[in-house]
Backbone as a printed PyTorch tensor [residue, N CA C, xyz], in Angstrom:
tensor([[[-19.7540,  -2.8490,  -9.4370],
         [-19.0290,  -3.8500, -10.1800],
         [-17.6000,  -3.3680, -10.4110]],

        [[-16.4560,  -4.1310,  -9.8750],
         [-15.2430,  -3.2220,  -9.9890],
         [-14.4880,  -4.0030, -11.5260]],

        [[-14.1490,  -3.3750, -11.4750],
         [-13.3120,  -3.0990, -13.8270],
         [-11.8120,  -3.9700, -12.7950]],

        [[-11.1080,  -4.5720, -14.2960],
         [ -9.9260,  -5.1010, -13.7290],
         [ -8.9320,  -4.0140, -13.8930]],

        [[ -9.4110,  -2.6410, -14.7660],
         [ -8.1660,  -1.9800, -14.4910],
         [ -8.0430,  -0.9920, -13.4450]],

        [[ -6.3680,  -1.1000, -13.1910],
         [ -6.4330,  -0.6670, -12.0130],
         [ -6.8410,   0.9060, -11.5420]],

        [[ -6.4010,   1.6620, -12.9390],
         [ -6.8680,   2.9960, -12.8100],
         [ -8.4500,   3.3160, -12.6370]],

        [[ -9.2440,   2.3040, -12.7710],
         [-10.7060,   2.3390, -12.5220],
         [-10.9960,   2.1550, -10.9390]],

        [[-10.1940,   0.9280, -10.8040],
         [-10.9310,   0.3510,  -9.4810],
         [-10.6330,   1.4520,  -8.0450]],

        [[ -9.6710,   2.2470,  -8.5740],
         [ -9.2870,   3.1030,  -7.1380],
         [-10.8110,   4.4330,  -7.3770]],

        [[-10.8980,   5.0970,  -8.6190],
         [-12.1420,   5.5690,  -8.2590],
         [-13.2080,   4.8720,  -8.1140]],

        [[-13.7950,   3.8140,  -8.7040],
         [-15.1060,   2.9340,  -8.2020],
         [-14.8680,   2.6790,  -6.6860]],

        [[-13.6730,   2.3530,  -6.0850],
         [-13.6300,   1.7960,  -4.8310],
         [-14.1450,   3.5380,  -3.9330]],

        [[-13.3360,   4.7490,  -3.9170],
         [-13.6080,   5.4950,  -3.9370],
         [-15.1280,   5.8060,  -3.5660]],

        [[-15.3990,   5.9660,  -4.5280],
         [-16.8840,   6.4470,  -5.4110],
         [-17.9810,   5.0700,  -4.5540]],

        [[-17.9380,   4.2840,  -4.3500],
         [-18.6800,   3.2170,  -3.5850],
         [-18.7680,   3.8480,  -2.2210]],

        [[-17.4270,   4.3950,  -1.3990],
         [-17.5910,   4.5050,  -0.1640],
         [-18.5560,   5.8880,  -0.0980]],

        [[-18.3970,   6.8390,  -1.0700],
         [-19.5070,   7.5970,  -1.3720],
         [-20.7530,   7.9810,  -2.1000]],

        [[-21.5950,   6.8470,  -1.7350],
         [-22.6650,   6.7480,  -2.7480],
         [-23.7590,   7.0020,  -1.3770]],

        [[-24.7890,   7.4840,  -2.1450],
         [-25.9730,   8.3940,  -1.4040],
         [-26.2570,   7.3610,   0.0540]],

        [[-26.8300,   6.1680,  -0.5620],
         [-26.7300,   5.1120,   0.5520],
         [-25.7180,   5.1450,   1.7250]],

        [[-24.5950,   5.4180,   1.6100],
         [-23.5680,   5.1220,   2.5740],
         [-23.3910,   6.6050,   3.1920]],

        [[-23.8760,   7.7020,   3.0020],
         [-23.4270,   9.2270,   3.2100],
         [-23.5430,   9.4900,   4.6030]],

        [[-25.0670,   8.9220,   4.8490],
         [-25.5110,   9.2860,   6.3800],
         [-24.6850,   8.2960,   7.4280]],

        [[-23.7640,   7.1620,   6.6860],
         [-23.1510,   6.5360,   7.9450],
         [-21.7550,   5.8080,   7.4240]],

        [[-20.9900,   6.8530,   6.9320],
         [-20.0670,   6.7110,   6.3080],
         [-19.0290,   6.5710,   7.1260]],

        [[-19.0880,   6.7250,   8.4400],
         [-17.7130,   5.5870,   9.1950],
         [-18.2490,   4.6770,   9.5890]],

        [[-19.4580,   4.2490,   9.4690],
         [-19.5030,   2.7800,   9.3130],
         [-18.9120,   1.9730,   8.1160]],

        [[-18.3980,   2.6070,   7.3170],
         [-17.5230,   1.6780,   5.9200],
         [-16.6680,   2.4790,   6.0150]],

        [[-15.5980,   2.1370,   5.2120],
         [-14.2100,   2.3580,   5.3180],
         [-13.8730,   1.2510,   4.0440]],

        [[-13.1410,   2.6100,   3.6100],
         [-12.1370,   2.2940,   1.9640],
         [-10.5380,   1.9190,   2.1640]],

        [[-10.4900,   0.5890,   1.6730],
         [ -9.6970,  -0.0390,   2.0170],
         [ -8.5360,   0.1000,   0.4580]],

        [[ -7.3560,   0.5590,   0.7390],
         [ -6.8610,  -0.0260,  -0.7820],
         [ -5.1230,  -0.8700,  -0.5910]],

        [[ -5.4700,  -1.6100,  -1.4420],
         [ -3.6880,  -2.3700,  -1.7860],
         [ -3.0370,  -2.0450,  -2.9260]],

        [[ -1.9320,  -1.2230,  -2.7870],
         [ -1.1590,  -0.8780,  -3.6510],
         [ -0.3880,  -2.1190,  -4.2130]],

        [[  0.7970,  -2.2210,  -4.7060],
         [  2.4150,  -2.5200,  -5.4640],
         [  3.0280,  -1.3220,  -5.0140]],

        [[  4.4970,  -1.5860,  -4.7540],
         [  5.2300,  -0.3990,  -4.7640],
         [  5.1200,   0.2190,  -5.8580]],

        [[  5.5220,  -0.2660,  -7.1620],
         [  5.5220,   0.1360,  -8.1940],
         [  4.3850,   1.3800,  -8.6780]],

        [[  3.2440,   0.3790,  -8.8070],
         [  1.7300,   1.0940,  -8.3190],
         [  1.7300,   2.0400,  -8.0470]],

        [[  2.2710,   2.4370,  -6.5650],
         [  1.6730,   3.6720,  -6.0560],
         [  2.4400,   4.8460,  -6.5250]],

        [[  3.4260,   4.2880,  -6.5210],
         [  4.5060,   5.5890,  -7.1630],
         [  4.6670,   6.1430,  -8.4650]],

        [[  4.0350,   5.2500,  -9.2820],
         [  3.4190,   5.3490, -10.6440],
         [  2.2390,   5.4130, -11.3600]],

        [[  1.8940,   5.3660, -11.0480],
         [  0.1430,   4.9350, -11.2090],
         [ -0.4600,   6.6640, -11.0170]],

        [[ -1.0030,   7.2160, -12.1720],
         [ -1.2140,   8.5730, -11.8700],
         [ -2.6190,   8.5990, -11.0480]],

        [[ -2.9290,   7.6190, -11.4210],
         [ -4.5210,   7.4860, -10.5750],
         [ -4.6350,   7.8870,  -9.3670]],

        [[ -3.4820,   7.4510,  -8.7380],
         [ -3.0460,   7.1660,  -7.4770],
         [ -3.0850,   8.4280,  -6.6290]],

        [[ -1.7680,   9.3050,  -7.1480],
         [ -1.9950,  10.8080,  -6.9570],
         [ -3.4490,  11.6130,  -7.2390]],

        [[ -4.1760,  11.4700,  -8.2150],
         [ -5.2550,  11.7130,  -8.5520],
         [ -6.2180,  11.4600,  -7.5280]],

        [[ -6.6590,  10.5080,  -7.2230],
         [ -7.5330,  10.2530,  -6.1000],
         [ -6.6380,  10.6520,  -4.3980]],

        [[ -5.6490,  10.6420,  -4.4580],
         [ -5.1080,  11.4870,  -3.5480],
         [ -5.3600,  12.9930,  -3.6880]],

        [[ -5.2950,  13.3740,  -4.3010],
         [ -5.4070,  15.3830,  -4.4710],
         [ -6.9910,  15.1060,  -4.2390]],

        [[ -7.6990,  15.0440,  -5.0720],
         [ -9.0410,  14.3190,  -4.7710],
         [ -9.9930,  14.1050,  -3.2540]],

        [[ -9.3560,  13.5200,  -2.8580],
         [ -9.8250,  12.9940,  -1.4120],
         [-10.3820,  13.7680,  -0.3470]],

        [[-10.1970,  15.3430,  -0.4490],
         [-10.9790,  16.1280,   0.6510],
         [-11.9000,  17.0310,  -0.1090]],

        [[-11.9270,  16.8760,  -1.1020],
         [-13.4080,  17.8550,  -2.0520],
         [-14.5910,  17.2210,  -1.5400]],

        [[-15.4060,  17.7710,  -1.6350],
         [-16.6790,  17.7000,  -0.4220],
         [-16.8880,  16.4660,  -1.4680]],

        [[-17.2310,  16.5220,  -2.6380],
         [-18.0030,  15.5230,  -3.3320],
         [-17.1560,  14.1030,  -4.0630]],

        [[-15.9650,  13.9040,  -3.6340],
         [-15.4340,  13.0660,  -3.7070],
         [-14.7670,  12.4650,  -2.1130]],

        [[-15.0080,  13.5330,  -0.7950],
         [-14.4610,  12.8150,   0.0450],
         [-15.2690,  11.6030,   0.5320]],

        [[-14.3250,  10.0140,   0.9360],
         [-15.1040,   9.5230,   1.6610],
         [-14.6710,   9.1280,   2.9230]],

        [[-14.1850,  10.2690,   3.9060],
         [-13.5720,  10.4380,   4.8760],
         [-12.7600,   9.2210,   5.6450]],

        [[-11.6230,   9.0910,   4.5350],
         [-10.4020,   8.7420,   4.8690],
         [-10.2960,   7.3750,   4.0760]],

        [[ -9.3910,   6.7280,   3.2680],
         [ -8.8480,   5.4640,   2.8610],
         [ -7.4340,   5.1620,   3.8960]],

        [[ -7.5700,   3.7810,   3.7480],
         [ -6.3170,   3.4060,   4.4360],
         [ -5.5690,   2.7090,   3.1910]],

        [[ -4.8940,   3.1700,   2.5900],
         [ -3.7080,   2.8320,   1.1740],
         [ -2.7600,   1.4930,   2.3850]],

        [[ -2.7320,   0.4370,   1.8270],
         [ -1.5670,  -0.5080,   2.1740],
         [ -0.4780,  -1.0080,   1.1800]],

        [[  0.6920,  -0.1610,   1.1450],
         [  1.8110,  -0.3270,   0.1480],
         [  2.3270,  -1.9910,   0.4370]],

        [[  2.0150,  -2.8500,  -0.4710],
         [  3.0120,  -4.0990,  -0.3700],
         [  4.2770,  -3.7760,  -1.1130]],

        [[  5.1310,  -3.4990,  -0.3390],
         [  6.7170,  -2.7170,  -1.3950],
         [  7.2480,  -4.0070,  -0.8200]],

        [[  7.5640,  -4.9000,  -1.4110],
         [  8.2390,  -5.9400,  -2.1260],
         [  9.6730,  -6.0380,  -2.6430]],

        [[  9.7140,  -4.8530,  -3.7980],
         [ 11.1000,  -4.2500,  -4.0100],
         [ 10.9530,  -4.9310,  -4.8880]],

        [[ 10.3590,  -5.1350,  -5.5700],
         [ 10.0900,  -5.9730,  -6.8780],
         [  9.5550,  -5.2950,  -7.7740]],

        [[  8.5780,  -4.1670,  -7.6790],
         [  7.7530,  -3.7690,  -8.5470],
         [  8.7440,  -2.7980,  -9.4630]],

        [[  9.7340,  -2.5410,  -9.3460],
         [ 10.6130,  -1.8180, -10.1400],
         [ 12.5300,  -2.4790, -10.2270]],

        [[ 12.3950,  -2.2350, -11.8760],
         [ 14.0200,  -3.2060, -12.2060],
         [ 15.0750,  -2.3420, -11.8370]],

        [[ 14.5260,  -1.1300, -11.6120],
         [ 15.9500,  -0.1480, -11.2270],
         [ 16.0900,   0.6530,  -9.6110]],

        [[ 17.0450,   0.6740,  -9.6050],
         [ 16.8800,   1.3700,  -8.1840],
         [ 16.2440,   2.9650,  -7.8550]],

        [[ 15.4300,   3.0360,  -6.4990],
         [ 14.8890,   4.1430,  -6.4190],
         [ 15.2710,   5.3620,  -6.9770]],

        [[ 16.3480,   5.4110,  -6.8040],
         [ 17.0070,   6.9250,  -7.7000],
         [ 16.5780,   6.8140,  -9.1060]],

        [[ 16.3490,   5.8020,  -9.6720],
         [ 16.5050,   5.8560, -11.2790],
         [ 15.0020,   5.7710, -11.2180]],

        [[ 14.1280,   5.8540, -10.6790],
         [ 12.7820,   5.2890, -10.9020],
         [ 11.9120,   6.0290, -10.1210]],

        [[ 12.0270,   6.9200,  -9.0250],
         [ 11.2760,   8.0910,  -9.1630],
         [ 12.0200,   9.3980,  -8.1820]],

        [[ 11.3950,  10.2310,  -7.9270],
         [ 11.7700,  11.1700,  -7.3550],
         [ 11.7030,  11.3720,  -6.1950]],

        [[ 11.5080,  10.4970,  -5.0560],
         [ 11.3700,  10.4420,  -3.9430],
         [ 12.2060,   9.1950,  -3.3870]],

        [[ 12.3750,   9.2020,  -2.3880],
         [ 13.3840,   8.1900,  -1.9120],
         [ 12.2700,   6.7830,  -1.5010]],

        [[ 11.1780,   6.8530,  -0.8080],
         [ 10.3010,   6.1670,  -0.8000],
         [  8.9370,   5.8730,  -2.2290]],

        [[  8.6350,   4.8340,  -2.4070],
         [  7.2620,   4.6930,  -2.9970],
         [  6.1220,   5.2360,  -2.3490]],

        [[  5.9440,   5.6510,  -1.0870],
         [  4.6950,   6.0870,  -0.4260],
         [  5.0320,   7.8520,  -0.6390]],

        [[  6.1280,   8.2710,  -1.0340],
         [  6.3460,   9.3680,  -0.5300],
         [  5.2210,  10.2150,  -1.4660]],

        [[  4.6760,   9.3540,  -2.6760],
         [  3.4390,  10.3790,  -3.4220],
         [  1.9890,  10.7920,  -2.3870]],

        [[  1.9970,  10.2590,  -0.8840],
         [  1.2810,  10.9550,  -0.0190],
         [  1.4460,  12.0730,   0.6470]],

        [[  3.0180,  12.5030,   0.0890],
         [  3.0180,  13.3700,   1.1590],
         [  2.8060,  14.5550,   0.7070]],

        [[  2.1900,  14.8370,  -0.9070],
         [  1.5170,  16.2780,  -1.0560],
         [  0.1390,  16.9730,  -0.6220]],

        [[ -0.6100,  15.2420,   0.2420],
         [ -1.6110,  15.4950,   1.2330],
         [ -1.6540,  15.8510,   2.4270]],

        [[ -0.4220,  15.7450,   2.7940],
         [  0.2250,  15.2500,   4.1090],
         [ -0.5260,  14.2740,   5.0020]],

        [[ -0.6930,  13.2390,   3.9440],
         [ -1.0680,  12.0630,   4.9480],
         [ -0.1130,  11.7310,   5.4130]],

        [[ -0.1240,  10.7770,   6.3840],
         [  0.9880,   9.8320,   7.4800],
         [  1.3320,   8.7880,   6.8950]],

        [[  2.4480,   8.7090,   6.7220],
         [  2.8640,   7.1140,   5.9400],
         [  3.4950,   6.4960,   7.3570]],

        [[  2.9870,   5.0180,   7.5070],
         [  3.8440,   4.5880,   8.9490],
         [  4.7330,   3.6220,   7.6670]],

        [[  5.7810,   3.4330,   7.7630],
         [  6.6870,   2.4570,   7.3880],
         [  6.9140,   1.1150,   8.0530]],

        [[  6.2710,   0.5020,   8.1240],
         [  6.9120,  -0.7620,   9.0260],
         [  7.3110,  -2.3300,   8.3840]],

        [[  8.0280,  -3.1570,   8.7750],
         [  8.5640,  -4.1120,   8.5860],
         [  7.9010,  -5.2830,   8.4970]],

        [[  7.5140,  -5.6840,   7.3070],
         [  6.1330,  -7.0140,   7.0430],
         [  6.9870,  -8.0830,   7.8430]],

        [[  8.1830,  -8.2410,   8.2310],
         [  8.0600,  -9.4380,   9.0300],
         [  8.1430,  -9.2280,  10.4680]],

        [[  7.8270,  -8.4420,  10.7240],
         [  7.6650,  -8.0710,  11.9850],
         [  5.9820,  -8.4560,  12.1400]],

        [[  5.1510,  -9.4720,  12.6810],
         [  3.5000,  -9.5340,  12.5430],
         [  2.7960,  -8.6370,  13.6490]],

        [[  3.4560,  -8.4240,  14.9240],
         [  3.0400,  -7.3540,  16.0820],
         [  3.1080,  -5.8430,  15.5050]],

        [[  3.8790,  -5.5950,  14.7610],
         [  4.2930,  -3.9850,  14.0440],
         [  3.2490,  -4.1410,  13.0320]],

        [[  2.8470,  -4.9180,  12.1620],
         [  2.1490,  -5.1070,  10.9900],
         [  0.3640,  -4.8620,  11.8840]],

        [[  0.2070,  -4.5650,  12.7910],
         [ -1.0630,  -5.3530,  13.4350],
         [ -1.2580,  -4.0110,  14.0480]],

        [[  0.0980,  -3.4550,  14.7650],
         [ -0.2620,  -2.4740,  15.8330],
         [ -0.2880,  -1.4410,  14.3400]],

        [[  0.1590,  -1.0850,  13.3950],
         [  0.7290,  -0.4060,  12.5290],
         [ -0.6770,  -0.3450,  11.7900]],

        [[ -1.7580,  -1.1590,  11.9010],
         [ -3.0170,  -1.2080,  10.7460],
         [ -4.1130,  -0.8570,  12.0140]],

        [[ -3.5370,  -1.2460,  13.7790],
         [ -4.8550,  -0.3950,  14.3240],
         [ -4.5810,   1.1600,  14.2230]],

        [[ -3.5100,   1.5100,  14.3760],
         [ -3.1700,   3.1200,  14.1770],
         [ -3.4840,   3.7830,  13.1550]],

        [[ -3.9290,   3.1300,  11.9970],
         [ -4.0440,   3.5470,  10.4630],
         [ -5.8680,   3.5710,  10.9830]],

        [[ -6.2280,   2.6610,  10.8800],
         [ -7.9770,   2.4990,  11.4630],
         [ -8.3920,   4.0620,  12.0140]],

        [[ -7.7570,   3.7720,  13.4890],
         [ -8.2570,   4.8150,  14.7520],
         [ -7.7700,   6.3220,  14.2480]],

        [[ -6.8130,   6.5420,  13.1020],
         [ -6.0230,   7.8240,  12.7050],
         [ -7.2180,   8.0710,  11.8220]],

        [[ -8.0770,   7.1720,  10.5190],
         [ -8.9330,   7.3640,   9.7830],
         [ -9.8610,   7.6390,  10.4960]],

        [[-10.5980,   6.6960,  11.3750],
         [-11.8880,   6.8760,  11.8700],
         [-12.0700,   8.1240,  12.9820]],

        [[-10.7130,   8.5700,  12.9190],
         [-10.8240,   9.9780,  14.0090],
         [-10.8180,  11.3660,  13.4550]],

        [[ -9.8320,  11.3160,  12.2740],
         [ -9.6740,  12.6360,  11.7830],
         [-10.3810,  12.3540,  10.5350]],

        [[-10.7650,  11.5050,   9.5120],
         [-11.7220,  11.2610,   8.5440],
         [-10.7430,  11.4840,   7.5140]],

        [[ -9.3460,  10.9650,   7.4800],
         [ -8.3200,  11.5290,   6.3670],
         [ -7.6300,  10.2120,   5.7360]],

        [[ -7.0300,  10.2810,   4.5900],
         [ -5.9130,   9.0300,   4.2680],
         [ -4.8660,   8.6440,   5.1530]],

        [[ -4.8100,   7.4120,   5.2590],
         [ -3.6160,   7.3850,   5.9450],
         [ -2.9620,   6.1970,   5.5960]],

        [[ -1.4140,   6.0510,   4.8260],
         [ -0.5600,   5.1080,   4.4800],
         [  0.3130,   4.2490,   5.1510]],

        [[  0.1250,   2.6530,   4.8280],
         [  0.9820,   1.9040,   5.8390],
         [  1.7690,   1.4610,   4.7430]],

        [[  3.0660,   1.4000,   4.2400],
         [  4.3210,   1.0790,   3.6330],
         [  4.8220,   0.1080,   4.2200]],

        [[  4.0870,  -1.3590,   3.8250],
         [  4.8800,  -2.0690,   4.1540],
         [  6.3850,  -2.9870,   3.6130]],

        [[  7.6790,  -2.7800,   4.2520],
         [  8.1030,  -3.4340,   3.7560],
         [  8.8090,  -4.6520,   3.6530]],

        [[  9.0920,  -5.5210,   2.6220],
         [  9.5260,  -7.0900,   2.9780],
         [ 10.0420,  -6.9050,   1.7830]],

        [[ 10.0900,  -9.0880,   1.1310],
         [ 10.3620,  -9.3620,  -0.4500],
         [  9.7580, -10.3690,  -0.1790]],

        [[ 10.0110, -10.6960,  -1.8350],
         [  9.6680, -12.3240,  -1.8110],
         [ 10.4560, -13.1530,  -2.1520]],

        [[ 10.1180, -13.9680,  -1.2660],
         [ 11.0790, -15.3060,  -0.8550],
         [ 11.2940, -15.9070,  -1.9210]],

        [[ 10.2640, -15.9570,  -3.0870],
         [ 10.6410, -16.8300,  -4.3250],
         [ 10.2540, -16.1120,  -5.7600]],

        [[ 11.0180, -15.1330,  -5.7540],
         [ 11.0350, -14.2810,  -6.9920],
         [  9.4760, -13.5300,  -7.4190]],

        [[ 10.0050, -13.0510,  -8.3170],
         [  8.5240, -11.8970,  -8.9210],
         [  7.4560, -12.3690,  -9.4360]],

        [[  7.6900, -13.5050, -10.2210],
         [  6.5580, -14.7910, -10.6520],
         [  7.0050, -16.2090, -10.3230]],

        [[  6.6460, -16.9300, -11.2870],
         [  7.1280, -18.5890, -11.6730],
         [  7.6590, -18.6090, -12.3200]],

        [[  8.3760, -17.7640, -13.3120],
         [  9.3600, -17.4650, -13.7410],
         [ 10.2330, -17.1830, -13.8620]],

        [[ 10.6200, -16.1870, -12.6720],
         [ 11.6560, -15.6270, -12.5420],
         [ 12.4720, -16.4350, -11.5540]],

        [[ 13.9390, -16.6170, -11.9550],
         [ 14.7620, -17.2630, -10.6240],
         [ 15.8210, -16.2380, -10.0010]],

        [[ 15.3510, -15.8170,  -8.8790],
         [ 15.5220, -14.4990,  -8.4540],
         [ 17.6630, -14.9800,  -8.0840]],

        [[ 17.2900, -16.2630,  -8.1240],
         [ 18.6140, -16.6440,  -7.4770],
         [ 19.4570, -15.8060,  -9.2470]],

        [[ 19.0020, -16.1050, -10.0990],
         [ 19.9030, -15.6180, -11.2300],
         [ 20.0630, -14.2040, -11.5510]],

        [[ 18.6300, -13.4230, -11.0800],
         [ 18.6510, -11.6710, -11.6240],
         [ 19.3520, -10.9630, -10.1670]],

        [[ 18.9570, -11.6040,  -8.9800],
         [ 19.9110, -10.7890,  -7.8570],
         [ 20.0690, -11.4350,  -7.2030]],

        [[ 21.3010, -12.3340,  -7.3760],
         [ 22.1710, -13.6210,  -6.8880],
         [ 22.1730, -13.2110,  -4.8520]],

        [[ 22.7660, -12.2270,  -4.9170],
         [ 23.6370, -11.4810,  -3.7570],
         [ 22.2290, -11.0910,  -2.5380]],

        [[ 21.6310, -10.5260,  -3.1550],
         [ 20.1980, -10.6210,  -2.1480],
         [ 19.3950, -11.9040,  -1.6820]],

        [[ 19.2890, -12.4740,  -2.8280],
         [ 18.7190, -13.8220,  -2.4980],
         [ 19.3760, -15.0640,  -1.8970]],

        [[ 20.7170, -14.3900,  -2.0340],
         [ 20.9290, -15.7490,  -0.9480],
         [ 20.9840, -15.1760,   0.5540]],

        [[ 21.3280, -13.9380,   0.9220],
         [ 20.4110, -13.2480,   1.9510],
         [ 19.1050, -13.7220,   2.5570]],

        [[ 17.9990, -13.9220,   1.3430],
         [ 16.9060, -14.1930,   1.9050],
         [ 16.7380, -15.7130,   2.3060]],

        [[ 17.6390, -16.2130,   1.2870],
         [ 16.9440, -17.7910,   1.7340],
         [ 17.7010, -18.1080,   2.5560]],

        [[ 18.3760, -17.5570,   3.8590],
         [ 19.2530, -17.7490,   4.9720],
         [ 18.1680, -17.1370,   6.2280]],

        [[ 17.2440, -16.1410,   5.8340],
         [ 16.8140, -15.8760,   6.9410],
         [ 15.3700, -17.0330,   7.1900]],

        [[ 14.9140, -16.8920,   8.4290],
         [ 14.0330, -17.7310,   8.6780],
         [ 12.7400, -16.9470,   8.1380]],

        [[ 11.7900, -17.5640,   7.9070],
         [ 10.0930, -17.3900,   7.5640],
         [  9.6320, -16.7210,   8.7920]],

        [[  8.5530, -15.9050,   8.1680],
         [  7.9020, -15.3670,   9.2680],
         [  7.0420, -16.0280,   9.8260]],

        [[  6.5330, -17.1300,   9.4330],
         [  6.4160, -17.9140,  10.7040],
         [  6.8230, -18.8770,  11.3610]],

        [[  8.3100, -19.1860,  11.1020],
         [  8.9190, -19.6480,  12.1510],
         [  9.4480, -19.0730,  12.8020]],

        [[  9.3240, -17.4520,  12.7120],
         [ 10.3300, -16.4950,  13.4590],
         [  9.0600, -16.0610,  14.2230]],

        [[  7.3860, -16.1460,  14.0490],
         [  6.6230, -15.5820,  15.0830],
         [  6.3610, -17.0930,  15.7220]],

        [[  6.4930, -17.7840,  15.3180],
         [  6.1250, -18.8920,  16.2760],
         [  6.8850, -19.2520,  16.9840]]])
């Protein structure tokens, strides 16, 4: 039963892919998780179940972490908001692989999640896809992105949709 908070659901999700039932055929499942930029770079859980992840009794040989970095999840710029130049960069005290690729790109987004798969299901380790984009129409229903970052957003609403740009 997964809890709505989020610091729960990454160990239950965790902790599911290693339960006695699943042990003897544990690359047949695969732990799937969706970050926030914000999230991952903050979220101590996060790191936690990262350091975590190769102890015999918590591994469940390999999660695939999918960063939706948005560029939203934080009001200040990266320098002011953490210590790494990236949000994924809290993988790299595992040295998992972060691939970075471009959410509107849908061929990079596709080839970028079989490489994350075949990298897990081969070496049995984490492995991070950082994806990044925005959103086209602010942070909620509230927000009018045209008023908090005038200069970007009219950027965005000039470029075409991703799917009129894959179609």
């Amino acid at each position: 039963r997964a809890r709505t908070r989020p610091s729960l659901v990454a160990l239950q999700s965790e902790g599911a892919a290693n339960t006695d039932d699943l042990r003897a055929e544990r690359m047949k499942s695969m732990n799937l998780q969706m970050h926030g930029d914000a999230a991952f770079a903050g979220q101590g859980i996060v790191s936690e179940s990262l350091v975590m992840s190769n102890t015999p009794n918590y591994n469940c040989h390999g999660t695939v972490h999918i960063i939706v970095n948005n560029q939203v999840g934080f009001t200040a710029g990266p320098q002011n908001s953490r210590s790494g130049h990236y949000s994924s960069d809290v993988a790299k005290m595992t040295g998992a692989p972060v691939l970075h690729v471009n959410s509107e790109s849908l061929r990079d987004v596709v080839w970028a999640s079989k490489l994350a798969v075949a990298y897990r299901n081969t070496f049995g380790k984490d492995v991070v896809i950082d994806l990044h984009g925005y959103r086209r129409h602010g942070h909620n229903e509230l927000d009018d992105p045209t008023f908090t970052n005038p200069t970007l957003y009219q950027s965005i609403q000039a470029r075409p949709t991703v799917i009129d740009s894959f179609g």
